[in-house]
Tab-separated table of C-alpha atoms in Angstrom:
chain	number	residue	atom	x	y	z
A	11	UNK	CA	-83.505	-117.566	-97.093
A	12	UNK	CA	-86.200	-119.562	-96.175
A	13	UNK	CA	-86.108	-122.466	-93.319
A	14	UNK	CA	-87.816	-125.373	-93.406
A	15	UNK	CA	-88.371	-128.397	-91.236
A	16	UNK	CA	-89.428	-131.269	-92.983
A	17	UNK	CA	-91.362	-133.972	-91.348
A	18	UNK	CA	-90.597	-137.534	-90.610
A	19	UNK	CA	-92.038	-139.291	-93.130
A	20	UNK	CA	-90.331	-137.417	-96.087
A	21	UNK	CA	-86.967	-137.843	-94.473
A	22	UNK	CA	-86.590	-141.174	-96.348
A	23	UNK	CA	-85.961	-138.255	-100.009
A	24	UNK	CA	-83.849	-135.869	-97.458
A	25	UNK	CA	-81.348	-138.661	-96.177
A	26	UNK	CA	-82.653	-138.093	-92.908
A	27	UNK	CA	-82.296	-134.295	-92.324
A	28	UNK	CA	-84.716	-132.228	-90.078
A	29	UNK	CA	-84.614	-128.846	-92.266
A	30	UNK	CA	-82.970	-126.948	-95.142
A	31	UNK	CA	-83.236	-123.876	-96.375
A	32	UNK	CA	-83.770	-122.546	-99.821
A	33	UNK	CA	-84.584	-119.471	-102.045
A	34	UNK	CA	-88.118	-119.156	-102.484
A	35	UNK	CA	-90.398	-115.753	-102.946
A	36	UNK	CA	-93.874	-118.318	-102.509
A	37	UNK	CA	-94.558	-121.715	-101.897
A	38	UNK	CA	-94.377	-123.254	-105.273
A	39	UNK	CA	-90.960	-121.765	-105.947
A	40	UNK	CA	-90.176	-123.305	-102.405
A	41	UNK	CA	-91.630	-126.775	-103.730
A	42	UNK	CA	-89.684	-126.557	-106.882
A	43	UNK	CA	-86.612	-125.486	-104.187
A	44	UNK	CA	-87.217	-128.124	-102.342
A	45	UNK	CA	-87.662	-131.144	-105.160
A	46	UNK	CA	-84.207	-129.762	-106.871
A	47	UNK	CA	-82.290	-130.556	-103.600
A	48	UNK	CA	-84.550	-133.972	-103.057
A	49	UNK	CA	-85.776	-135.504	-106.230
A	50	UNK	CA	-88.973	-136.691	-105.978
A	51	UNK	CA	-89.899	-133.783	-103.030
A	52	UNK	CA	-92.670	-132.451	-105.044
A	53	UNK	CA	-94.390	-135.214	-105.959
A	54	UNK	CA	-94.419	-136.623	-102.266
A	55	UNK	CA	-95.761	-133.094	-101.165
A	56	UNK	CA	-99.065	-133.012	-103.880
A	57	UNK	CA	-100.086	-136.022	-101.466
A	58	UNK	CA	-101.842	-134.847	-98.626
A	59	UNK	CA	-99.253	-132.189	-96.997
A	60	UNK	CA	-99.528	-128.510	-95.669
A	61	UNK	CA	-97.111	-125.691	-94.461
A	62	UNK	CA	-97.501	-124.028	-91.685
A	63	UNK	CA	-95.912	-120.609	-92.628
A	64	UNK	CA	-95.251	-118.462	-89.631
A	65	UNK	CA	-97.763	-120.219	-87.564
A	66	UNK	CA	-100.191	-120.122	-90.583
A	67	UNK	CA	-101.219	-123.382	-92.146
A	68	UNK	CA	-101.586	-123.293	-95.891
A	69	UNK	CA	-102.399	-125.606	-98.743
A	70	UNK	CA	-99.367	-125.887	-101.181
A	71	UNK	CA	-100.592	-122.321	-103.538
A	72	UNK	CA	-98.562	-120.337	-105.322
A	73	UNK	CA	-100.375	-117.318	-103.921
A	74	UNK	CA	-98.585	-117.615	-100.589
A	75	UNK	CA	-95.942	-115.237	-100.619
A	76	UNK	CA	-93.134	-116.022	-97.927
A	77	UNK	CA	-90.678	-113.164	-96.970
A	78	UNK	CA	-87.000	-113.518	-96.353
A	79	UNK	CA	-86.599	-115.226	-93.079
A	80	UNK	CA	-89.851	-117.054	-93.273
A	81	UNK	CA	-90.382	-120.257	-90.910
A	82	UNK	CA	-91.879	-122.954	-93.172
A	83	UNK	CA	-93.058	-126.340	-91.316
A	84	UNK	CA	-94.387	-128.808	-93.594
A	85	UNK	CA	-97.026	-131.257	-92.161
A	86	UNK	CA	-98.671	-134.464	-93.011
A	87	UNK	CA	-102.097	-133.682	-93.547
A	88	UNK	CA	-105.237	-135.130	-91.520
A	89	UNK	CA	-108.191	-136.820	-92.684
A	90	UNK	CA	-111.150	-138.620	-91.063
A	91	UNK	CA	-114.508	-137.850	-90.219
């Protein structure tokens, strides 16, 4: 299983909870994970949001493998310049 804590501003699709967990072997499979428990999840997340995976931040690719036990934090991205 994979854990999750979802940020603030997405709580609104999660009915207000701080994390989950779900079956995923990368991070697409964990957005598809994700939107099938919160309709609407994966369209929110092609918006500007990362994951920090183990301390690693990481654009939403399906090349990111996670591992059983993986931490996944997603964050609000940051602009400016």
């Amino acid at each position: 299983m994979i854990a999750v804590r979802l940020p603030e501003d997405l709580r609104d699709l999660t009915q207000g909870a701080r994390s989950t967990t779900v079956e995923a072997r990368d991070l697409a499979a964990l957005v598809t994970a994700l939107d099938e428990q919160y309709p609407g999840m994966e369209l929110r997340l092609q918006s500007g949001y990362g994951a920090v995976v183990d301390g690693t931040l990481h654009a939403f690719q399906a090349s990111v493998r996670l591992t059983d036990g993986a931490q996944v934090r997603i964050v609000t991205a940051i602009s400016g310049g």
